[in-house]
Structure formats: C-alpha cells, structure tokens
Amino acid sequence: MTLVLRTTDHTTEPAPALPVPAGTDPLLQLQYETQQATGPGATRCLSHPHELALGGIPVMCSACRARRDWLLINHGRNVWIRCRCSNQWLEPEISRADFDALIDSPDVTNYPTIEQCLIALGFDGVFAGIYLK
C-alpha cells in the first residue's frame, strides 16, 4: 500500500534529517529509533472507533458502507480517512487542527513505515466488514 499525497502549489523545505548516531552505542541507537516523527514531513495515524459526522452528515465508507471504526491519517495539512476494508479517501473537511484535537492520549507508538502501521492496527483489509471496537 502506498500513501498517495495530493500536491499543492505551496512548497516547503524538507525537514532536516535526524543525524544517525555514530558508533555502536545501543542506547543512542535506541533513542534515535524511538524518536517521535515531527515536522512537516511527519505522517501520523489515529484510530477513531466512533462514528464521524462532518457538517452533521455521518461519514460512510463508499466501498463497504461502514459507519464507524476509522483510521485517520495526517500528513502536512491533509487528513485521510481509511476504513478497515482498506478504502481510503482525502477528507478536506478535517483540518490538521481537528486531527490534533482528536488526540487524547499521550501514548504514542511509532512504526517504521505507514504499511507496518496499517498492518499493526488492522486497516490493511484483513478485517474488512468487521468492527473491532
């Protein structure tokens, strides 16, 4: 699965890459690997088990007709909604500020890739048609 981002006229400087720790110190390596992704290039995912209503209209998956149990994916200013059946769409009604307001837990799990995140959270299509929460 490849996350496709919509391009805009607005260009930004890429976030500077974190320096890879030199040497073989395992504590420095662990600290580097567990740092939270930040900056404009960071992609964040949030599981949202409840129904979503945008402008008073409930969100429904166009592929499987699900009404709850979503994964919200934030990259830059854009937010995508993903269903358990692996259907995904850009949702312009949800801003980055709205996404940030939904985050209520300080517990963060970092995944090396978006694909590993989708598999770990069950949004890769394996649980299509099933509400897990």
mmCIF file of C-alpha atoms in Angstrom:
data_model
loop_
_atom_site.group_PDB
_atom_site.id
_atom_site.type_symbol
_atom_site.label_atom_id
_atom_site.label_comp_id
_atom_site.label_asym_id
_atom_site.label_seq_id
_atom_site.Cartn_x
_atom_site.Cartn_y
_atom_site.Cartn_z
ATOM 1 C CA MET A 1 0.000 0.000 0.000
ATOM 2 C CA THR A 2 1.380 3.368 -0.949
ATOM 3 C CA LEU A 3 0.087 6.559 0.587
ATOM 4 C CA VAL A 4 -0.558 8.998 -2.248
ATOM 5 C CA LEU A 5 -0.375 12.633 -1.294
ATOM 6 C CA ARG A 6 -2.099 15.402 -3.195
ATOM 7 C CA THR A 7 0.303 18.074 -4.330
ATOM 8 C CA THR A 8 -0.281 21.758 -3.757
ATOM 9 C CA ASP A 9 1.186 24.990 -5.030
ATOM 10 C CA HIS A 10 2.676 25.599 -1.600
ATOM 11 C CA THR A 11 6.232 24.336 -1.329
ATOM 12 C CA THR A 12 8.064 23.781 1.929
ATOM 13 C CA GLU A 13 11.602 22.992 2.824
ATOM 14 C CA PRO A 14 12.030 19.337 3.749
ATOM 15 C CA ALA A 15 12.592 18.672 7.420
ATOM 16 C CA PRO A 16 16.245 18.184 8.233
ATOM 17 C CA ALA A 17 17.109 14.546 8.698
ATOM 18 C CA LEU A 18 17.990 13.477 12.192
ATOM 19 C CA PRO A 19 21.643 12.593 12.497
ATOM 20 C CA VAL A 20 22.255 8.883 12.748
ATOM 21 C CA PRO A 21 24.261 8.211 15.898
ATOM 22 C CA ALA A 22 27.822 7.239 15.167
ATOM 23 C CA GLY A 23 29.403 4.266 16.860
ATOM 24 C CA THR A 24 27.816 1.198 18.285
ATOM 25 C CA ASP A 25 26.284 2.580 21.476
ATOM 26 C CA PRO A 26 22.986 0.670 21.738
ATOM 27 C CA LEU A 27 21.373 3.323 23.964
ATOM 28 C CA LEU A 28 21.993 6.080 21.421
ATOM 29 C CA GLN A 29 20.673 3.833 18.651
ATOM 30 C CA LEU A 30 17.512 3.037 20.659
ATOM 31 C CA GLN A 31 16.979 6.721 21.403
ATOM 32 C CA TYR A 32 17.305 7.545 17.705
ATOM 33 C CA GLU A 33 14.894 4.782 16.622
ATOM 34 C CA THR A 34 12.194 5.723 19.135
ATOM 35 C CA GLN A 35 12.103 9.465 18.493
ATOM 36 C CA GLN A 36 8.674 10.691 17.524
ATOM 37 C CA ALA A 37 8.340 11.871 13.946
ATOM 38 C CA THR A 38 7.833 15.627 13.836
ATOM 39 C CA GLY A 39 7.855 18.386 11.290
ATOM 40 C CA PRO A 40 6.014 18.910 8.017
ATOM 41 C CA GLY A 41 7.112 15.535 6.624
ATOM 42 C CA ALA A 42 5.751 13.500 9.548
ATOM 43 C CA THR A 43 2.835 11.138 8.971
ATOM 44 C CA ARG A 44 0.600 10.448 11.970
ATOM 45 C CA CYS A 45 -2.202 7.902 12.318
ATOM 46 C CA LEU A 46 -5.061 7.901 14.798
ATOM 47 C CA SER A 47 -7.561 5.123 15.345
ATOM 48 C CA HIS A 48 -11.093 6.508 15.756
ATOM 49 C CA PRO A 49 -13.573 3.757 16.761
ATOM 50 C CA HIS A 50 -16.639 6.029 16.922
ATOM 51 C CA GLU A 51 -18.838 7.474 14.204
ATOM 52 C CA LEU A 52 -17.694 10.661 12.494
ATOM 53 C CA ALA A 53 -20.104 13.376 11.440
ATOM 54 C CA LEU A 54 -18.838 16.080 9.107
ATOM 55 C CA GLY A 55 -21.184 19.016 8.810
ATOM 56 C CA GLY A 56 -23.875 16.934 10.516
ATOM 57 C CA ILE A 57 -23.630 14.172 7.911
ATOM 58 C CA PRO A 58 -22.298 10.813 9.137
ATOM 59 C CA VAL A 59 -19.229 9.503 7.317
ATOM 60 C CA MET A 60 -19.821 6.238 5.471
ATOM 61 C CA CYS A 61 -17.357 4.097 3.515
ATOM 62 C CA SER A 62 -18.313 4.038 -0.147
ATOM 63 C CA ALA A 63 -16.908 0.511 -0.572
ATOM 64 C CA CYS A 64 -18.358 -1.440 2.380
ATOM 65 C CA ARG A 65 -20.888 1.024 3.886
ATOM 66 C CA ALA A 66 -19.154 1.049 7.328
ATOM 67 C CA ARG A 67 -20.151 3.923 9.600
ATOM 68 C CA ARG A 68 -17.503 3.729 12.342
ATOM 69 C CA ASP A 69 -14.062 2.362 13.246
ATOM 70 C CA TRP A 70 -11.825 4.630 11.160
ATOM 71 C CA LEU A 71 -8.130 5.322 10.848
ATOM 72 C CA LEU A 72 -7.318 8.998 10.381
ATOM 73 C CA ILE A 73 -4.022 9.661 8.611
ATOM 74 C CA ASN A 74 -2.447 13.113 8.848
ATOM 75 C CA HIS A 75 0.382 14.275 6.610
ATOM 76 C CA GLY A 76 1.061 18.004 6.434
ATOM 77 C CA ARG A 77 -2.240 19.847 6.140
ATOM 78 C CA ASN A 78 -4.140 16.859 4.737
ATOM 79 C CA VAL A 79 -6.140 14.212 6.564
ATOM 80 C CA TRP A 80 -7.261 10.937 5.001
ATOM 81 C CA ILE A 81 -9.918 8.595 6.343
ATOM 82 C CA ARG A 82 -9.253 4.866 5.982
ATOM 83 C CA CYS A 83 -11.743 2.071 6.530
ATOM 84 C CA ARG A 84 -11.000 -1.480 7.696
ATOM 85 C CA CYS A 85 -11.741 -2.676 4.140
ATOM 86 C CA SER A 86 -8.677 -0.609 3.055
ATOM 87 C CA ASN A 87 -10.753 2.014 1.237
ATOM 88 C CA GLN A 88 -9.143 5.420 1.774
ATOM 89 C CA TRP A 89 -10.028 8.947 0.757
ATOM 90 C CA LEU A 90 -8.831 12.503 1.325
ATOM 91 C CA GLU A 91 -11.207 14.379 3.609
ATOM 92 C CA PRO A 92 -10.901 18.157 3.131
ATOM 93 C CA GLU A 93 -13.447 18.786 5.910
ATOM 94 C CA ILE A 94 -10.941 17.632 8.564
ATOM 95 C CA SER A 95 -8.067 20.037 9.171
ATOM 96 C CA ARG A 96 -4.802 19.375 10.954
ATOM 97 C CA ALA A 97 -6.185 21.310 13.948
ATOM 98 C CA ASP A 98 -9.215 18.988 14.026
ATOM 99 C CA PHE A 99 -6.869 15.998 13.892
ATOM 100 C CA ASP A 100 -4.791 17.375 16.769
ATOM 101 C CA ALA A 101 -7.962 17.956 18.818
ATOM 102 C CA LEU A 102 -8.903 14.264 18.480
ATOM 103 C CA ILE A 103 -5.625 13.100 20.012
ATOM 104 C CA ASP A 104 -6.442 12.456 23.656
ATOM 105 C CA SER A 105 -3.688 10.045 24.656
ATOM 106 C CA PRO A 106 -0.028 10.842 25.220
ATOM 107 C CA ASP A 107 0.849 7.214 24.439
ATOM 108 C CA VAL A 108 2.405 7.100 21.000
ATOM 109 C CA THR A 109 3.521 4.045 19.093
ATOM 110 C CA ASN A 110 5.976 4.729 16.302
ATOM 111 C CA TYR A 111 6.040 2.495 13.248
ATOM 112 C CA PRO A 112 8.888 2.495 10.728
ATOM 113 C CA THR A 113 6.532 2.686 7.740
ATOM 114 C CA ILE A 114 2.892 3.501 7.057
ATOM 115 C CA GLU A 115 2.415 -0.066 5.763
ATOM 116 C CA GLN A 116 3.542 -1.532 9.090
ATOM 117 C CA CYS A 117 1.194 0.843 10.904
ATOM 118 C CA LEU A 118 -1.765 -0.263 8.750
ATOM 119 C CA ILE A 119 -0.989 -3.931 9.401
ATOM 120 C CA ALA A 120 -0.488 -3.459 13.144
ATOM 121 C CA LEU A 121 -3.745 -1.520 13.553
ATOM 122 C CA GLY A 122 -5.754 -3.834 11.283
ATOM 123 C CA PHE A 123 -6.514 -1.379 8.479
ATOM 124 C CA ASP A 124 -4.822 -3.347 5.708
ATOM 125 C CA GLY A 125 -8.039 -5.016 4.524
ATOM 126 C CA VAL A 126 -7.757 -8.214 6.591
ATOM 127 C CA PHE A 127 -10.611 -7.185 8.903
ATOM 128 C CA ALA A 128 -12.909 -5.901 6.141
ATOM 129 C CA GLY A 129 -16.522 -5.919 7.287
ATOM 130 C CA ILE A 130 -15.672 -6.307 10.981
ATOM 131 C CA TYR A 131 -15.991 -3.716 13.742
ATOM 132 C CA LEU A 132 -13.210 -4.400 16.242
ATOM 133 C CA LYS A 133 -14.232 -1.891 18.907
#
